[in-house]
Short mmCIF file of C-alpha atoms in Angstrom, two decimals:
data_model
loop_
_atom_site.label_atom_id
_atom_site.label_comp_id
_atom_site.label_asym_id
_atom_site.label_seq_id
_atom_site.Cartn_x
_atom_site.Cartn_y
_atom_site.Cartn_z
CA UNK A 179 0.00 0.00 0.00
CA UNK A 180 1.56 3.49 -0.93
CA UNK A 181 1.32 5.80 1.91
CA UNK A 182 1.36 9.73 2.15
CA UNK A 183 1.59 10.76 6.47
CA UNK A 184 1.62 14.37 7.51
CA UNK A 185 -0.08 16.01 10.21
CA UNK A 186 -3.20 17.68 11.52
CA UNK A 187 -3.33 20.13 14.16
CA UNK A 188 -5.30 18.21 16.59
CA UNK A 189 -1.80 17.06 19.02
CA UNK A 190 -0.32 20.52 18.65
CA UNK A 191 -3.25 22.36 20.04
CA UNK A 192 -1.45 24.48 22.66
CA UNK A 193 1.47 25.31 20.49
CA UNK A 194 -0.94 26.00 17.12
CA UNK A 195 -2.73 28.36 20.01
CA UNK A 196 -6.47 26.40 19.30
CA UNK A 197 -6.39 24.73 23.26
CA UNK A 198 -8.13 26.50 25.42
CA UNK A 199 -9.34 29.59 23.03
CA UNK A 200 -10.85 32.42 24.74
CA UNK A 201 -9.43 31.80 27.90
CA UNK A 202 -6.77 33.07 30.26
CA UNK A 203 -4.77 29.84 29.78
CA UNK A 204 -4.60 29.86 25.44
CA UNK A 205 -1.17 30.42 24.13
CA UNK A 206 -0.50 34.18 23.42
CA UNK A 207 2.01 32.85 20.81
CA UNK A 208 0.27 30.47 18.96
CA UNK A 209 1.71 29.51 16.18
CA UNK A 210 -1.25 28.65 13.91
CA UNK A 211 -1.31 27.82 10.00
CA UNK A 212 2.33 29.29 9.45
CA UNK A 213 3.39 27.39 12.15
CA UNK A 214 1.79 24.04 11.09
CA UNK A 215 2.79 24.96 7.67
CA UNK A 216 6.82 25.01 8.98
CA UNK A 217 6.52 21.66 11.08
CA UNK A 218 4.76 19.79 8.09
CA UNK A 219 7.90 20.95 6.18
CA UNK A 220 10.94 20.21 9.09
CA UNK A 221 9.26 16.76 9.17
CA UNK A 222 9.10 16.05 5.65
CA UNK A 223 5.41 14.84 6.12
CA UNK A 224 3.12 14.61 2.65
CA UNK A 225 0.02 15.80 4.07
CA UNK A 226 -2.06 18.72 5.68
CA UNK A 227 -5.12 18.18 7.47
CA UNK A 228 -6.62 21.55 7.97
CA UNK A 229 -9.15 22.67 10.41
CA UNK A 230 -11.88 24.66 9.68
CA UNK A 231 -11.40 27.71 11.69
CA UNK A 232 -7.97 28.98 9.71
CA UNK A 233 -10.40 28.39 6.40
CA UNK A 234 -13.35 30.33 7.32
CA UNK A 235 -10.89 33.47 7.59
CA UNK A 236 -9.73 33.59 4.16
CA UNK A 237 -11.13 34.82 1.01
CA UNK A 238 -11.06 32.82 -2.07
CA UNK A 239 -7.37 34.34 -3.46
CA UNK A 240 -6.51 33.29 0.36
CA UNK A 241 -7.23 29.92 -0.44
CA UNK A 242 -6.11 29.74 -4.13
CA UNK A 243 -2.84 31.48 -2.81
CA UNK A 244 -3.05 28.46 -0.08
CA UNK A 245 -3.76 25.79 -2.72
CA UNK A 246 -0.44 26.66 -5.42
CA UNK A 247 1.22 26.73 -1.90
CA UNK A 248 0.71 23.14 -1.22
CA UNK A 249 1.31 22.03 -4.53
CA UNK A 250 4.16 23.71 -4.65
CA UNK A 251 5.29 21.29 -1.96
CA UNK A 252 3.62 18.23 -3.25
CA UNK A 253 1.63 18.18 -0.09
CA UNK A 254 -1.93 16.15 0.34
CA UNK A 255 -4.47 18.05 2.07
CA UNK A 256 -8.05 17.43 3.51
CA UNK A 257 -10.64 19.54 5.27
CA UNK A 258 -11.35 18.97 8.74
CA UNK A 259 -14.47 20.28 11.06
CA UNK A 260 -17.16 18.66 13.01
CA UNK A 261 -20.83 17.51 12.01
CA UNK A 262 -22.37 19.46 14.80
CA UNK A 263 -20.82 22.44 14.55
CA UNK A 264 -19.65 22.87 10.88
CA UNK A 265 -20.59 25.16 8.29
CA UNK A 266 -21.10 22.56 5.11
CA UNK A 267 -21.44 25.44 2.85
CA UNK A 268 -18.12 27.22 3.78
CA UNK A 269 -16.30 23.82 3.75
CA UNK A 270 -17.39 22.69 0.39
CA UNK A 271 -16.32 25.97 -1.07
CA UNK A 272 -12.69 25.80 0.85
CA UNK A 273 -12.45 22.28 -0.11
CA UNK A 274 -13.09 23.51 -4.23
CA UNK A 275 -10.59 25.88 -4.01
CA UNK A 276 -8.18 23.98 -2.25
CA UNK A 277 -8.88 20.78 -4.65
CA UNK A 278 -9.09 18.41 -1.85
CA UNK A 279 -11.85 15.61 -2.20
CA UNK A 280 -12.52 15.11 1.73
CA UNK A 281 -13.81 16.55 4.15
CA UNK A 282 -13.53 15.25 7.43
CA UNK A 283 -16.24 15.40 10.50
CA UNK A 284 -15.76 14.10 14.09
CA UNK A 285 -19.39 12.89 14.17
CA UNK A 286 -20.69 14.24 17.98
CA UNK A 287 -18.87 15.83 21.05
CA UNK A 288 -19.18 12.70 22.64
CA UNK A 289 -16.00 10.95 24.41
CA UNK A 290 -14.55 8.15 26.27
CA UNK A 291 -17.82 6.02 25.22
CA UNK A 292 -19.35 7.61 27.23
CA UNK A 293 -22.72 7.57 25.47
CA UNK A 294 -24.99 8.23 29.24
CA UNK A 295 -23.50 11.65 29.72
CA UNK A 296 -26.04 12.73 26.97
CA UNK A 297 -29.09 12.05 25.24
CA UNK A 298 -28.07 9.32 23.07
CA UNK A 299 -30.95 8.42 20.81
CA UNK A 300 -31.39 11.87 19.82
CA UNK A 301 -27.41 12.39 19.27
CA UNK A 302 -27.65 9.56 16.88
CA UNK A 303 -30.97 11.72 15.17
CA UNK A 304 -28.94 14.44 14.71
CA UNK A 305 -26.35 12.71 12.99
CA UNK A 306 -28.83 11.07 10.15
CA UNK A 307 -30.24 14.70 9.63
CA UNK A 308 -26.95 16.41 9.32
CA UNK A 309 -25.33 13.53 7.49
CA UNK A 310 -28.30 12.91 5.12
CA UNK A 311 -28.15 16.39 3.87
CA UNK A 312 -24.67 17.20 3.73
CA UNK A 313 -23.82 13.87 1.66
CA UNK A 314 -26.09 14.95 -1.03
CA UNK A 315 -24.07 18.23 -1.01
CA UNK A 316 -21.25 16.78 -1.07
CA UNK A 317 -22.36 14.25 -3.64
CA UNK A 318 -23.47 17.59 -5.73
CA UNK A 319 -20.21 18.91 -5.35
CA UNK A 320 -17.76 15.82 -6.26
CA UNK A 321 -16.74 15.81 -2.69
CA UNK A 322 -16.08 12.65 -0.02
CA UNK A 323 -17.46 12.86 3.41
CA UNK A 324 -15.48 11.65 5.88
CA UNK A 325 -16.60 10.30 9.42
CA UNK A 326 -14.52 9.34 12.05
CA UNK A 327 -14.50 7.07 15.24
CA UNK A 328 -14.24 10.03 17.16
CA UNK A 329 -14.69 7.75 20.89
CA UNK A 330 -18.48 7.76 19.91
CA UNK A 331 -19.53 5.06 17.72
CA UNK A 332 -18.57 1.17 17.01
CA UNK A 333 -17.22 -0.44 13.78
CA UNK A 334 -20.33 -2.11 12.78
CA UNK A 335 -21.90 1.42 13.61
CA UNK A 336 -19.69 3.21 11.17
CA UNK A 337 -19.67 1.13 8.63
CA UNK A 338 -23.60 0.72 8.81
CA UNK A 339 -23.54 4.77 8.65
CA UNK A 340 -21.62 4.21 5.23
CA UNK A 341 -23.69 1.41 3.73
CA UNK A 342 -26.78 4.07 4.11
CA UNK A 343 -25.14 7.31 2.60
CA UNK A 344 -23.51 5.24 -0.10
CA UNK A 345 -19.99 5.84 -1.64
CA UNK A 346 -19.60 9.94 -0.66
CA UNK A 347 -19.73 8.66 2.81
CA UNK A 348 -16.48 6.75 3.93
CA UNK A 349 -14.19 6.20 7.35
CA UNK A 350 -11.52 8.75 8.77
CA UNK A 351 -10.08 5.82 11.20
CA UNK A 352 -8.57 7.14 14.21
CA UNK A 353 -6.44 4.62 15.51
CA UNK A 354 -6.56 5.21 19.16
CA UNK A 355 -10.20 5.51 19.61
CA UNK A 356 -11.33 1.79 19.22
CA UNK A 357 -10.84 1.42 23.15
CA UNK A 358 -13.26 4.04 24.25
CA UNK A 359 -16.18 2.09 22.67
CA UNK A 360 -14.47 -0.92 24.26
CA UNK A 361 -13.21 -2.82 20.97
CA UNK A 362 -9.76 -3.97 20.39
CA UNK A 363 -7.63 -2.36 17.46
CA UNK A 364 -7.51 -5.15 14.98
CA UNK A 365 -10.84 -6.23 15.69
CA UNK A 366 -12.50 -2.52 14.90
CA UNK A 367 -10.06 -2.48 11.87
CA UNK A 368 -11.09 -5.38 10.18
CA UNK A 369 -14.67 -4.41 10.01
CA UNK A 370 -14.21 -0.63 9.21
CA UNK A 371 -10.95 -1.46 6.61
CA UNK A 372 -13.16 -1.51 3.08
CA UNK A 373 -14.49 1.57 3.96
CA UNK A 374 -11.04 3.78 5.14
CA UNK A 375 -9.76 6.20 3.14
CA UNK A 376 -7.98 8.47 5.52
CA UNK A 377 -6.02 7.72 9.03
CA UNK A 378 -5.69 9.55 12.33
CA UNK A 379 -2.68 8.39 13.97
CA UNK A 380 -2.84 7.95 17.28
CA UNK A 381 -1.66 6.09 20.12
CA UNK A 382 -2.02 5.75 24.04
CA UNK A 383 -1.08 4.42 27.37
CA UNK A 384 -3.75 2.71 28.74
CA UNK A 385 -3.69 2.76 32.82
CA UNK A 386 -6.48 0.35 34.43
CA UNK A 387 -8.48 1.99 37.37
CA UNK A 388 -11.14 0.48 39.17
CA UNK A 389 -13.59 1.82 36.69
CA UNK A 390 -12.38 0.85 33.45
CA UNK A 391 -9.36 2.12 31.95
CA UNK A 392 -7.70 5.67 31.43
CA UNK A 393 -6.01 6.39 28.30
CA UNK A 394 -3.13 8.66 28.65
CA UNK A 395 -1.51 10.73 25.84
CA UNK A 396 2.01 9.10 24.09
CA UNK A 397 4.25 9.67 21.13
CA UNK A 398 2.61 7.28 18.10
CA UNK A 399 4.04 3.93 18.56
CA UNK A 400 4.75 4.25 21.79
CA UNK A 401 1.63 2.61 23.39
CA UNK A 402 -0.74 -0.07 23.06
CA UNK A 403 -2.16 0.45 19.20
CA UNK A 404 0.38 -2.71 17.24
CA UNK A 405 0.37 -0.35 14.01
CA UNK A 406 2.15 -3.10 11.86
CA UNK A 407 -0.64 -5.52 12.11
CA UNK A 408 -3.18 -2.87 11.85
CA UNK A 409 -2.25 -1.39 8.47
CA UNK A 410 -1.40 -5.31 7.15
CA UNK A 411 -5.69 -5.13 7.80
CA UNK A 412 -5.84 -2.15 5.50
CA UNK A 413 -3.41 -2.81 2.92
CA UNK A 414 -6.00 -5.94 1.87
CA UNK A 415 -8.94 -3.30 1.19
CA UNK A 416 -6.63 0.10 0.14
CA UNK A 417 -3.97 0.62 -2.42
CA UNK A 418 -3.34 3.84 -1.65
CA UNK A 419 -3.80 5.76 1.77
CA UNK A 420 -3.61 9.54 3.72
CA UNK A 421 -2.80 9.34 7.06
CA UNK A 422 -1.78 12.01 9.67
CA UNK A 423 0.24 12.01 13.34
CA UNK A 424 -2.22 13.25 16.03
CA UNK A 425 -0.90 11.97 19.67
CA UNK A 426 -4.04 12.29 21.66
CA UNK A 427 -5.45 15.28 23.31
CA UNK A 428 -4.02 17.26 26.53
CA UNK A 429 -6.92 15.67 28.81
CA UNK A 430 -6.96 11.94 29.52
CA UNK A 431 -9.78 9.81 28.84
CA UNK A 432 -11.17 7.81 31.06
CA UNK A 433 -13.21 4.99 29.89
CA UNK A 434 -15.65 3.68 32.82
CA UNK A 435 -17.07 0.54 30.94
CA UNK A 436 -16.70 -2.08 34.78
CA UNK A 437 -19.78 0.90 35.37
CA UNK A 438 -23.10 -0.02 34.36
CA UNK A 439 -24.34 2.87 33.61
CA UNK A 440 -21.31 3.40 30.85
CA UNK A 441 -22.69 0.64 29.02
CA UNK A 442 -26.39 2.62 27.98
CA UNK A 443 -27.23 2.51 24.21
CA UNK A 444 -24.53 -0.21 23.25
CA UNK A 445 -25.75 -2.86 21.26
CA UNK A 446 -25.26 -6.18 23.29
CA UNK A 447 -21.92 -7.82 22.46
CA UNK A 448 -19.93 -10.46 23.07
CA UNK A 449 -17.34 -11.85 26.74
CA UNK A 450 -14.72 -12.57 24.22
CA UNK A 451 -14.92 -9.00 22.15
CA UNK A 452 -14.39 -7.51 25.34
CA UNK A 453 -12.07 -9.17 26.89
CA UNK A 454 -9.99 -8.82 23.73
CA UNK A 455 -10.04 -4.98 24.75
CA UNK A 456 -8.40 -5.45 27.44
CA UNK A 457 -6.49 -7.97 26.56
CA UNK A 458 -4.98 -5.18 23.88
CA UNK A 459 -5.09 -2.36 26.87
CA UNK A 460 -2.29 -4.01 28.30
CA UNK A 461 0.91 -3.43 26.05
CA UNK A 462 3.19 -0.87 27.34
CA UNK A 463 1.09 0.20 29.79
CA UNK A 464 1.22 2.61 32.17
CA UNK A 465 1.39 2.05 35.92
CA UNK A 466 -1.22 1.97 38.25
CA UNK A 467 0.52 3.87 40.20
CA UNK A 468 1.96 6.56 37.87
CA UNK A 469 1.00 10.07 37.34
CA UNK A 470 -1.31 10.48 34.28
CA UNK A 471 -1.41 13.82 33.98
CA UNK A 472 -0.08 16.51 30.94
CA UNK A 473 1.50 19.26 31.73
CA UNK A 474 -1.75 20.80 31.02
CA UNK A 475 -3.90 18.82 33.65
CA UNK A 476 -0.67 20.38 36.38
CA UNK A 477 -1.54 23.87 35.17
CA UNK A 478 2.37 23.45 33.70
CA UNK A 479 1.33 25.75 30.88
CA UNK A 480 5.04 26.87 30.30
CA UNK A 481 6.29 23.22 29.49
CA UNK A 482 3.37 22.25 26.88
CA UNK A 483 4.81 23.80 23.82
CA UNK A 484 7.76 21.92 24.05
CA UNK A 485 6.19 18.60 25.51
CA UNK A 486 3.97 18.81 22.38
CA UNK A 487 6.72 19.22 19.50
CA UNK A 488 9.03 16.48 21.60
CA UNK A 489 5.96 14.22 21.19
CA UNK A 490 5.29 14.91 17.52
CA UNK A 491 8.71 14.56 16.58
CA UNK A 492 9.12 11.29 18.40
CA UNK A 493 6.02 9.83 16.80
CA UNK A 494 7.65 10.77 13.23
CA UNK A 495 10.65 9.14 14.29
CA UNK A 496 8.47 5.96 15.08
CA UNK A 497 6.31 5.74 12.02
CA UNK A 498 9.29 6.22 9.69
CA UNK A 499 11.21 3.12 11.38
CA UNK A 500 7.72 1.25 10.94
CA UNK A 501 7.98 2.66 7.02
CA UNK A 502 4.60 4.44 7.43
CA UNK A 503 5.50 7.81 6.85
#
């Protein structure tokens, strides 16, 4: 399978300035698109995922000017927002201009599985509405929506998601986000493969609790996702594939599925798909015992710029010995 890795600006969030925006704690000196722009270039990475909220600034020369700038560098690129909060409109028109074909969408705000903390059935509403009617524009417009595991829902869910929309609706797989719907890597990859187009890379200590499991921030390839068995899954379905570094975000998850509350609005499923969970939960793990926290859960604000760029530059290190970027 030919690859093409790069980045999006999802694990640089305090140095790109976009963590905690609006607040007293956001980065004063954030470094935003120009500063993505230079770290996609130091690391020799292919791709640019780019988020919505640099787009929606620019005028149309912005993003032609933005376009001849990535070709100049033979650079990849996709269009990244959310399905709750995006503006379909703008990001068909940015996409156009930019001549990327996807446009990615986290599909709900939910996280760590935790599907109780809101009102799941009509969540799951929301996403048919918004999905039905953007796929048609995107269908309109030549483009490829793209959904992602985003710690919400399952493989079969996903994949069901795509056999409704048809072919302009296809996977973003974020490989670090199987566990918080309580499925193992390889298993969630070989159901979701066909459908993958595009690739989050991501990685994480898992540390068990009495609850469940919390899932603590690491460079790529550092933790408990086995990448080399997980893209021999895709390589059967894909000849070709995008995929950007994104270590997780600067908050730990914490996955409460020994609760039984966690477990409202899963599908029933099977003793041995679980335990294969956390059976997978337990390579390079993290101590019970050890401190979980990022420099952003200690209030260490002045160490997160460089914790983030010693992270990112580790996990290119990684995927390049593992010949996947």
């Amino acid at each position: 399978m030919k690859l093409q890795t790069g980045l999006n600006p999802y694990g640089l969030t305090y140095h790109l300035g976009l963590q905690g925006m609006g607040t007293p704690r956001a980065n004063p000196h954030g470094a935003g698109l120009e500063g993505f722009f230079a770290l996609t270039l130091e690391l020799g990475a292919k791709v640019m995922e780019l988020w919505e909220g640099w787009l929606k600034q620019m005028s149309y020369a912005d993003l032609a000017a933005l376009r001849d700038r990535l070709d100049g560098h033979g650079l990849a690129r996709v269009v990244s927002s959310g399905l709750q909060s995006g503006d379909m409109a703008l990001l068909i028109r940015a996409a156009l201009a930019l001549n990327a074909r996807h446009i990615r969408f986290a599909l709900t705000p939910v996280l760590c599985g935790d599907r109780a903390a809101t009102d799941w059935p009509a969540m799951v509403a929301s996403v048919h509405d918004k999905l039905g009617r953007y796929a048609a524009m995107a269908e309109a417009a030549g483009l490829v929506i793209l959904i992602e595991n985003h710690q919400d829902f399952t493989s079969h869910e996903l994949v069901a998601l795509c056999q409704r929309y048809g072919e302009v609706v296809r996977i973003v797989y974020d490989t670090g986000n199987s566990f918080p719907v309580g499925e193992a890597p390889l298993d969630f990859t070989e159901v979701i493969a066909p459908y993958v187009r595009h690739v989050h890379l991501k990685d994480y200590n898992a540390q068990a609790t009495d609850e469940g499991f919390r899932l603590v921030r690491c460079a790529i390839g550092d933790g408990a996702v086995p990448f080399a068995q997980l893209f021999d899954i895709l390589a059967k379905h894909n000849d070709t594939m995008t995929c950007v570094l994104e270590p997780g975000a600067l908050e730990a998850r914490h996955v409460r599925l020994f609760t039984p509350g966690w477990w409202q609005g899963y599908a029933p499923r099977s003793a041995a798909s679980l335990a294969a969970c956390l059976l997978a939960t337990r390579q390079n793990p993290l101590p019970e015992g050890a401190d979980w926290r990022t420099p952003w859960e200690r209030g260490e604000d002045h160490l997160l710029e460089a914790y983030e760029l010693a992270m990112i530059r580790r996990s290119a290190l990684n995927m390049k010995s593992l010949g996947l970027m």
